[in-house]
Amino acid sequence: MNVEKQIKEYISTQPEPKHSEMQTLHQRILLVLPKCKLWFLDGRDDKGKIVSNPNIGYGLQTINYADGKTREFYQIGLSANTVGISVYIIGIDDKTYLTKTYGKKLGKASVTGYCIKFKTIKDINIDVLEAAILYGVKVTTP
């Protein structure tokens, strides 16, 4: 199954209103990152064990590990969680930047070093979320 079909299937399995909200966020991300590489991770490791929630990924970056290894990975992630939706901004070096810059402006969201979590998009300022996404892509694009 191709990535677009996996993404469509994943979003379609979400209960309302999460289904509609994830579809809205997916479309909004595609509008601001129109030529980005799409990813879908089903949350399983190499042995088939579930280790995370499934994730839709957008963009492409190379992550450099301390042991010298590198890995291609997405820049932005979108995932349903037990209480709402998570947006991951992967690869920002300053783990306080998202909280300091967007935390109070986002609305009712939990913001960590790389994750913005909220119950419903009605609780957040989607324009501020978009600005955080664009920042994350900017600083992780060579």
N, CA, C and O of each residue as an XYZ file, in Angstrom:
568
protein
N       0.846     -1.182      0.000
C       0.000      0.000      0.000
C       0.890      1.244      0.000
O       1.863      1.316      0.751
N       0.554      2.221     -0.845
C       1.393      3.410     -0.895
C       1.119      4.325      0.308
O       0.136      4.155      1.029
N       2.007      5.286      0.497
C       1.958      6.148      1.685
C       0.649      6.939      1.748
O       0.035      7.037      2.810
N       0.223      7.500      0.620
C      -1.021      8.284      0.623
C      -2.203      7.438      1.083
O      -3.050      7.908      1.843
N      -2.258      6.194      0.623
C      -3.357      5.299      1.026
C      -3.266      4.953      2.508
O      -4.285      4.886      3.195
N      -2.047      4.735      3.003
C      -1.865      4.443      4.427
C      -2.333      5.623      5.276
O      -2.990      5.439      6.301
N      -1.988      6.834      4.843
C      -2.389      8.035      5.575
C      -3.904      8.172      5.570
O      -4.514      8.421      6.610
N      -4.503      8.012      4.411
C      -5.959      8.130      4.287
C      -6.658      7.101      5.174
O      -7.633      7.420      5.854
N      -6.155      5.864      5.162
C      -6.740      4.798      5.988
C      -6.593      5.112      7.477
O      -7.537      4.943      8.249
N      -5.400      5.572      7.877
C      -5.149      5.912      9.277
C      -6.114      7.006      9.747
O      -6.744      6.875     10.797
N      -6.225      8.075      8.972
C      -7.121      9.172      9.352
C      -8.562      8.673      9.407
O      -9.311      9.046     10.310
N      -8.953      7.842      8.458
C     -10.346      7.365      8.398
C     -10.723      6.479      9.584
O     -11.905      6.339      9.899
N      -9.734      5.883     10.240
C     -10.029      5.008     11.382
C     -10.234      5.782     12.682
O     -10.630      5.203     13.693
N      -9.967      7.081     12.659
C     -10.111      7.889     13.876
C     -11.582      8.224     14.104
O     -12.307      8.505     13.149
N     -12.027      8.196     15.350
C     -13.411      8.583     15.639
C     -13.577     10.101     15.471
O     -12.611     10.855     15.586
N     -14.791     10.529     15.204
C     -15.067     11.972     15.155
C     -15.012     12.540     16.571
O     -15.383     11.828     17.504
N     -14.586     13.741     16.781
C     -14.190     14.723     15.778
C     -12.719     14.611     15.362
O     -12.257     15.374     14.514
N     -11.979     13.659     15.955
C     -10.548     13.533     15.656
C     -10.316     13.277     14.165
O      -9.358     13.792     13.589
N     -11.182     12.491     13.548
C     -11.049     12.191     12.120
C     -11.042     13.485     11.303
O     -10.124     13.716     10.516
N     -12.058     14.324     11.488
C     -12.165     15.580     10.730
C     -11.019     16.527     11.042
O     -10.496     17.194     10.150
N     -10.631     16.586     12.304
C      -9.560     17.501     12.701
C      -8.206     17.061     12.142
O      -7.412     17.894     11.706
N      -7.948     15.764     12.155
C      -6.688     15.280     11.573
C      -6.683     15.520     10.064
O      -5.647     15.862      9.493
N      -7.825     15.344      9.423
C      -7.926     15.611      7.983
C      -7.655     17.094      7.709
O      -6.941     17.433      6.765
N      -8.219     17.962      8.524
C      -7.994     19.403      8.383
C      -6.518     19.737      8.555
O      -5.951     20.479      7.752
N      -5.893     19.195      9.597
C      -4.474     19.463      9.835
C      -3.606     18.908      8.712
O      -2.661     19.565      8.276
N      -3.918     17.712      8.245
C      -3.171     17.087      7.146
C      -3.231     17.997      5.911
O      -2.203     18.275      5.292
N      -4.424     18.454      5.560
C      -4.577     19.320      4.390
C      -3.848     20.654      4.585
O      -3.237     21.178      3.653
N      -3.917     21.183      5.776
C      -3.247     22.475      6.062
C      -1.728     22.324      5.952
O      -1.058     23.198      5.401
N      -1.186     21.229      6.471
C       0.262     20.999      6.371
C       0.662     20.846      4.908
O       1.688     21.380      4.485
N      -0.146     20.116      4.128
C       0.170     19.955      2.703
C       0.116     21.293      1.956
O       0.850     21.492      0.987
N      -0.745     22.204      2.400
C      -0.805     23.530      1.767
C       0.463     24.336      2.026
O       0.953     25.026      1.131
N       0.999     24.253      3.245
C       2.196     25.044      3.571
C       3.496     24.326      3.192
O       4.546     24.957      3.079
N       3.421     23.013      2.997
C       4.587     22.226      2.575
C       4.196     21.392      1.342
O       4.197     20.163      1.404
N       3.864     22.054      0.233
C       3.255     21.355     -0.897
C       4.118     20.283     -1.569
O       3.577     19.341     -2.148
N       5.414     20.403     -1.506
C       6.283     19.436     -2.199
C       7.024     18.524     -1.233
O       8.022     17.902     -1.596
N       6.529     18.448      0.003
C       7.251     17.670      1.016
C       7.105     16.169      0.767
O       6.132     15.704      0.173
N       8.093     15.443      1.236
C       8.027     13.983      1.213
C       7.024     13.559      2.285
O       7.034     14.097      3.392
N       6.162     12.600      1.961
C       5.204     12.063      2.933
C       5.719     10.742      3.480
O       6.346      9.958      2.767
N       5.445     10.510      4.751
C       5.840      9.286      5.439
C       4.621      8.748      6.173
O       3.694      9.490      6.497
N       4.639      7.451      6.427
C       3.680      6.880      7.365
C       4.396      5.810      8.167
O       4.937      4.855      7.610
N       4.391      5.981      9.477
C       4.970      4.976     10.379
C       3.815      4.366     11.163
O       3.030      5.084     11.782
N       3.715      3.055     11.135
C       2.577      2.396     11.790
C       2.751      2.207     13.292
O       1.858      1.676     13.952
N       3.885      2.631     13.843
C       4.118      2.544     15.280
C       4.751      1.236     15.724
O       4.914      0.997     16.921
N       5.109      0.385     14.764
C       5.707     -0.915     15.108
C       7.209     -0.897     14.846
O       7.690     -0.240     13.922
N       7.941     -1.639     15.686
C       9.378     -1.753     15.471
C       9.660     -2.867     14.458
O       8.732     -3.424     13.871
N      10.937     -3.190     14.257
C      11.331     -4.203     13.268
C      10.757     -5.588     13.564
O      10.613     -6.416     12.664
N      10.433     -5.830     14.836
C       9.896     -7.135     15.230
C       8.367     -7.155     15.221
O       7.756     -8.173     15.546
N       7.749     -6.029     14.847
C       6.297     -5.962     14.787
C       5.628     -5.546     16.088
O       4.401     -5.512     16.177
N       6.434     -5.230     17.097
C       5.891     -4.807     18.387
C       5.488     -3.331     18.323
O       6.230     -2.511     17.783
N       4.318     -2.991     18.871
C       3.874     -1.602     18.895
C       4.700     -0.834     19.922
O       4.712     -1.169     21.106
N       5.395      0.213     19.443
C       6.261      1.009     20.313
C       5.846      2.481     20.371
O       6.352      3.237     21.201
N       4.924      2.890     19.489
C       4.451      4.283     19.494
C       3.111      4.343     18.766
O       2.677      3.374     18.143
N       2.475      5.499     18.860
C       1.279      5.719     18.061
C       1.698      5.833     16.595
O       2.812      6.273     16.312
N       0.833      5.449     15.663
C       1.155      5.689     14.255
C       1.378      7.181     14.011
O       0.794      8.021     14.695
N       2.216      7.503     13.043
C       2.576      8.882     12.726
C       2.543      9.135     11.231
O       3.003      8.316     10.436
N       1.990     10.289     10.860
C       2.120     10.788      9.498
C       3.313     11.733      9.541
O       3.398     12.584     10.425
N       4.226     11.590      8.599
C       5.402     12.445      8.571
C       5.429     13.313      7.330
O       4.932     12.931      6.271
N       6.021     14.497      7.483
C       6.117     15.469      6.395
C       7.538     15.996      6.320
O       8.128     16.344      7.342
N       8.087     16.056      5.122
C       9.415     16.624      4.938
C      10.503     15.578      5.040
O      10.232     14.388      5.197
N      11.742     16.040      4.948
C      12.897     15.147      4.980
C      14.085     15.876      5.593
O      14.413     17.003      5.220
N      14.712     15.202      6.535
C      15.950     15.712      7.120
C      16.859     14.530      7.418
O      16.414     13.383      7.455
N      18.121     14.817      7.627
C      19.068     13.787      8.038
C      19.410     14.028      9.499
O      19.911     15.091      9.866
N      19.136     13.036     10.322
C      19.448     13.127     11.747
C      20.825     12.517     11.969
O      21.105     11.409     11.513
N      21.680     13.252     12.673
C      23.024     12.781     12.997
C      23.055     12.332     14.449
O      22.725     13.103     15.351
N      23.452     11.087     14.673
C      23.520     10.539     16.026
C      24.928     10.673     16.597
O      25.899     10.838     15.859
N      25.019     10.600     17.918
C      26.296     10.768     18.622
C      27.328      9.722     18.197
O      28.529      9.992     18.209
N      26.856      8.517     17.818
C      27.796      7.463     17.426
C      28.272      7.607     15.977
O      28.984      6.744     15.465
N      27.873      8.708     15.317
C      28.307      8.958     13.945
C      27.341      8.460     12.882
O      27.501      8.779     11.703
N      26.343      7.685     13.282
C      25.374      7.185     12.320
C      24.403      8.299     11.932
O      24.198      9.253     12.682
N      23.816      8.158     10.754
C      22.819      9.108     10.293
C      21.567      8.346      9.878
O      21.601      7.143      9.618
N      20.463      9.083      9.823
C      19.191      8.476      9.445
C      18.315      9.540      8.802
O      18.212     10.659      9.303
N      17.692      9.186      7.703
C      16.717     10.093      7.115
C      15.418      9.956      7.897
O      15.013      8.851      8.259
N      14.769     11.091      8.154
C      13.541     11.085      8.939
C      12.709     12.297      8.561
O      13.204     13.211      7.901
N      11.469     12.310      8.968
C      10.618     13.454      8.655
C      10.899     14.626      9.588
O      11.522     14.467     10.637
N      10.423     15.818      9.181
C      10.614     17.032      9.971
C       9.411     17.320     10.869
O       9.562     17.817     11.985
N       8.217     17.003     10.368
C       6.976     17.263     11.090
C       6.205     15.955     11.176
O       6.107     15.216     10.196
N       5.660     15.674     12.352
C       4.840     14.478     12.524
C       3.453     14.850     13.021
O       3.282     15.841     13.732
N       2.472     14.054     12.645
C       1.091     14.246     13.072
C       0.564     12.903     13.539
O       0.672     11.902     12.832
N      -0.012     12.888     14.749
C      -0.451     11.625     15.322
C      -1.654     11.823     16.234
O      -1.764     12.825     16.941
N      -2.549     10.849     16.200
C      -3.635     10.822     17.174
C      -3.078     10.245     18.468
O      -2.249      9.335     18.443
N      -3.535     10.774     19.598
C      -3.162     10.180     20.882
C      -4.445      9.893     21.662
O      -5.539     10.141     21.155
N      -4.329      9.385     22.862
C      -5.520      8.967     23.602
C      -6.479     10.100     23.905
O      -7.685      9.869     23.985
N      -5.983     11.322     24.077
C      -6.875     12.427     24.416
C      -7.021     13.466     23.310
O      -7.829     14.384     23.450
N      -6.281     13.358     22.233
C      -6.359     14.368     21.187
C      -5.392     14.120     20.061
O      -5.337     13.030     19.492
N      -4.621     15.155     19.743
C      -3.711     15.133     18.593
C      -2.352     15.672     19.026
O      -2.263     16.601     19.829
N      -1.296     15.072     18.480
C       0.063     15.550     18.714
C       0.681     15.967     17.390
O       0.521     15.291     16.374
N       1.392     17.093     17.418
C       2.191     17.535     16.282
C       3.634     17.548     16.767
O       3.967     18.201     17.756
N       4.489     16.812     16.049
C       5.899     16.712     16.422
C       6.723     17.574     15.480
O       6.548     17.526     14.262
N       7.619     18.358     16.053
C       8.534     19.176     15.272
C       9.926     18.638     15.591
O      10.528     18.977     16.609
N      10.412     17.797     14.698
C      11.608     16.988     14.948
C      12.879     17.727     14.519
O      12.945     18.296     13.429
N      13.871     17.708     15.386
C      15.195     18.191     15.005
C      15.565     19.584     15.463
O      16.625     20.087     15.092
N      14.717     20.229     16.267
C      15.069     21.551     16.789
C      16.091     21.362     17.915
O      15.844     20.629     18.873
N      17.229     22.028     17.787
C      18.287     21.869     18.795
C      17.915     22.476     20.148
O      18.170     21.868     21.188
N      17.322     23.656     20.145
C      16.956     24.342     21.383
C      15.624     23.771     21.885
O      14.567     24.095     21.344
N      15.674     22.941     22.895
C      14.479     22.250     23.403
C      13.540     23.170     24.177
O      12.478     22.723     24.611
N      13.894     24.433     24.363
C      12.997     25.379     25.029
C      12.328     26.322     24.035
O      11.421     27.068     24.405
N      12.764     26.297     22.784
C      12.300     27.265     21.794
C      10.790     27.222     21.560
O      10.136     28.265     21.580
N      10.236     26.050     21.343
C       8.792     25.956     21.065
C       7.967     26.513     22.216
O       7.022     27.273     22.004
N       8.329     26.131     23.427
C       7.587     26.598     24.599
C       7.698     28.109     24.743
O       6.693     28.795     24.933
N       8.925     28.629     24.653
C       9.139     30.067     24.827
C       8.480     30.891     23.719
O       7.906     31.946     23.990
N       8.556     30.425     22.499
C       8.105     31.212     21.355
C       6.617     31.055     21.065
O       5.945     32.026     20.717
N       6.102     29.837     21.207
C       4.723     29.578     20.784
C       3.791     29.141     21.917
O       2.571     29.190     21.762
N       4.343     28.720     23.037
C       3.554     28.139     24.119
C       2.323     28.918     24.512
O       1.215     28.384     24.464
N       2.490     30.179     24.902
C       1.357     30.985     25.360
C       0.437     31.404     24.225
O      -0.759     31.604     24.441
N       0.975     31.541     23.019
C       0.193     31.989     21.867
C      -0.666     30.875     21.274
O      -1.661     31.147     20.602
N      -0.284     29.628     21.519
C      -0.985     28.494     20.915
C      -2.397     28.294     21.446
O      -3.282     27.845     20.719
N      -2.601     28.624     22.698
C      -3.895     28.367     23.317
C      -3.771     27.205     24.277
O      -2.765     27.057     24.971
N      -4.801     26.386     24.308
C      -4.860     25.278     25.261
C      -4.108     24.065     24.700
O      -4.707     23.140     24.151
N      -2.789     24.098     24.853
C      -1.934     23.032     24.332
C      -0.792     22.784     25.303
O      -0.357     23.686     26.021
N      -0.320     21.561     25.313
C       0.871     21.191     26.067
C       2.043     21.245     25.085
O       1.994     20.621     24.025
N       3.089     21.985     25.434
C       4.221     22.146     24.532
C       5.488     21.677     25.226
O       5.811     22.135     26.322
N       6.206     20.760     24.583
C       7.494     20.290     25.104
C       8.573     20.675     24.094
O       8.340     21.496     23.207
N       9.735     20.083     24.234
C      10.857     20.404     23.359
C      10.594     20.154     21.889
O      11.170     20.832     21.038
N       9.731     19.193     21.569
C       9.467     18.881     20.165
C       8.016     18.496     19.890
O       7.687     18.137     18.759
N       7.135     18.561     20.898
C       5.764     18.103     20.732
C       4.756     19.162     21.175
O       4.897     19.788     22.226
N       3.741     19.339     20.341
C       2.607     20.202     20.668
C       1.383     19.297     20.710
O       0.985     18.719     19.699
N       0.794     19.185     21.896
C      -0.319     18.268     22.105
C      -1.548     19.061     22.526
O      -1.463     19.958     23.365
N      -2.694     18.723     21.937
C      -3.937     19.416     22.260
C      -5.110     18.461     22.081
O      -5.026     17.468     21.358
N      -6.196     18.788     22.754
C      -7.379     17.929     22.724
C      -8.150     18.094     21.414
O      -8.577     17.110     20.809
N      -8.324     19.344     20.981
C      -9.084     19.635     19.774
C      -8.529     20.892     19.124
O      -7.999     21.760     19.819
N      -8.637     21.008     17.813
C      -8.101     22.202     17.155
C      -8.879     23.455     17.544
O      -8.400     24.570     17.340
N     -10.066     23.281     18.099
C     -10.828     24.441     18.579
C     -10.123     25.111     19.759
O     -10.357     26.286     20.040
N      -9.261     24.363     20.446
C      -8.552     24.876     21.624
C      -7.283     25.658     21.289
O      -6.691     26.292     22.163
N      -6.866     25.611     20.022
C      -5.582     26.229     19.670
C      -5.745     27.276     18.578
O      -6.765     27.339     17.891
N      -4.714     28.089     18.441
C      -4.627     29.038     17.344
C      -3.871     28.320     16.226
O      -2.654     28.148     16.296
N      -4.607     27.905     15.199
C      -4.012     27.099     14.136
C      -2.961     27.874     13.339
O      -2.045     27.269     12.782
N      -3.079     29.195     13.276
C      -2.066     29.999     12.590
C      -0.740     29.962     13.344
O       0.325     29.946     12.726
N      -0.798     29.948     14.670
C       0.420     29.852     15.478
C       1.033     28.457     15.314
O       2.255     28.327     15.230
N       0.196     27.414     15.270
C       0.701     26.053     15.021
C       1.394     26.003     13.669
O       2.468     25.415     13.545
N       0.801     26.604     12.670
C       1.410     26.644     11.342
C       2.762     27.356     11.377
O       3.711     26.910     10.732
N       2.858     28.450     12.119
C       4.131     29.176     12.246
C       5.195     28.283     12.898
O       6.351     28.291     12.475
N       4.813     27.521     13.915
C       5.758     26.605     14.573
C       6.215     25.522     13.599
O       7.393     25.165     13.577
N       5.297     25.003     12.800
C       5.636     23.981     11.797
C       6.623     24.553     10.784
O       7.635     23.923     10.477
N       6.333     25.736     10.270
C       7.218     26.360      9.285
C       8.595     26.646      9.876
O       9.610     26.498      9.194
N       8.631     27.057     11.153
C       9.923     27.272     11.817
C      10.712     25.948     11.860
O      11.894     25.905     11.521
N      10.034     24.884     12.280
C      10.702     23.587     12.382
C      11.283     23.121     11.060
O      12.388     22.580     11.017
N      10.545     23.329      9.987
C      11.051     22.941      8.657
C      12.230     23.822      8.262
O      13.220     23.332      7.720
N      12.126     25.114      8.532
C      13.188     26.051      8.172
C      14.519     25.675      8.833
O      15.563     25.667      8.181
N      14.472     25.363     10.134
C      15.735     25.112     10.849
C      16.283     23.694     10.628
O      17.413     23.405     11.024
N      15.512     22.824     10.014
C      16.007     21.464      9.767
C      16.234     21.186      8.277
O      16.549     20.060      7.893
N      16.073     22.206      7.449
C      16.337     22.054      6.010
C      17.734     22.591      5.725
O      18.039     23.742      6.037
N      18.582     21.754      5.131
C      19.955     22.211      4.842
C      20.000     23.327      3.802
O      21.080     23.808      3.459
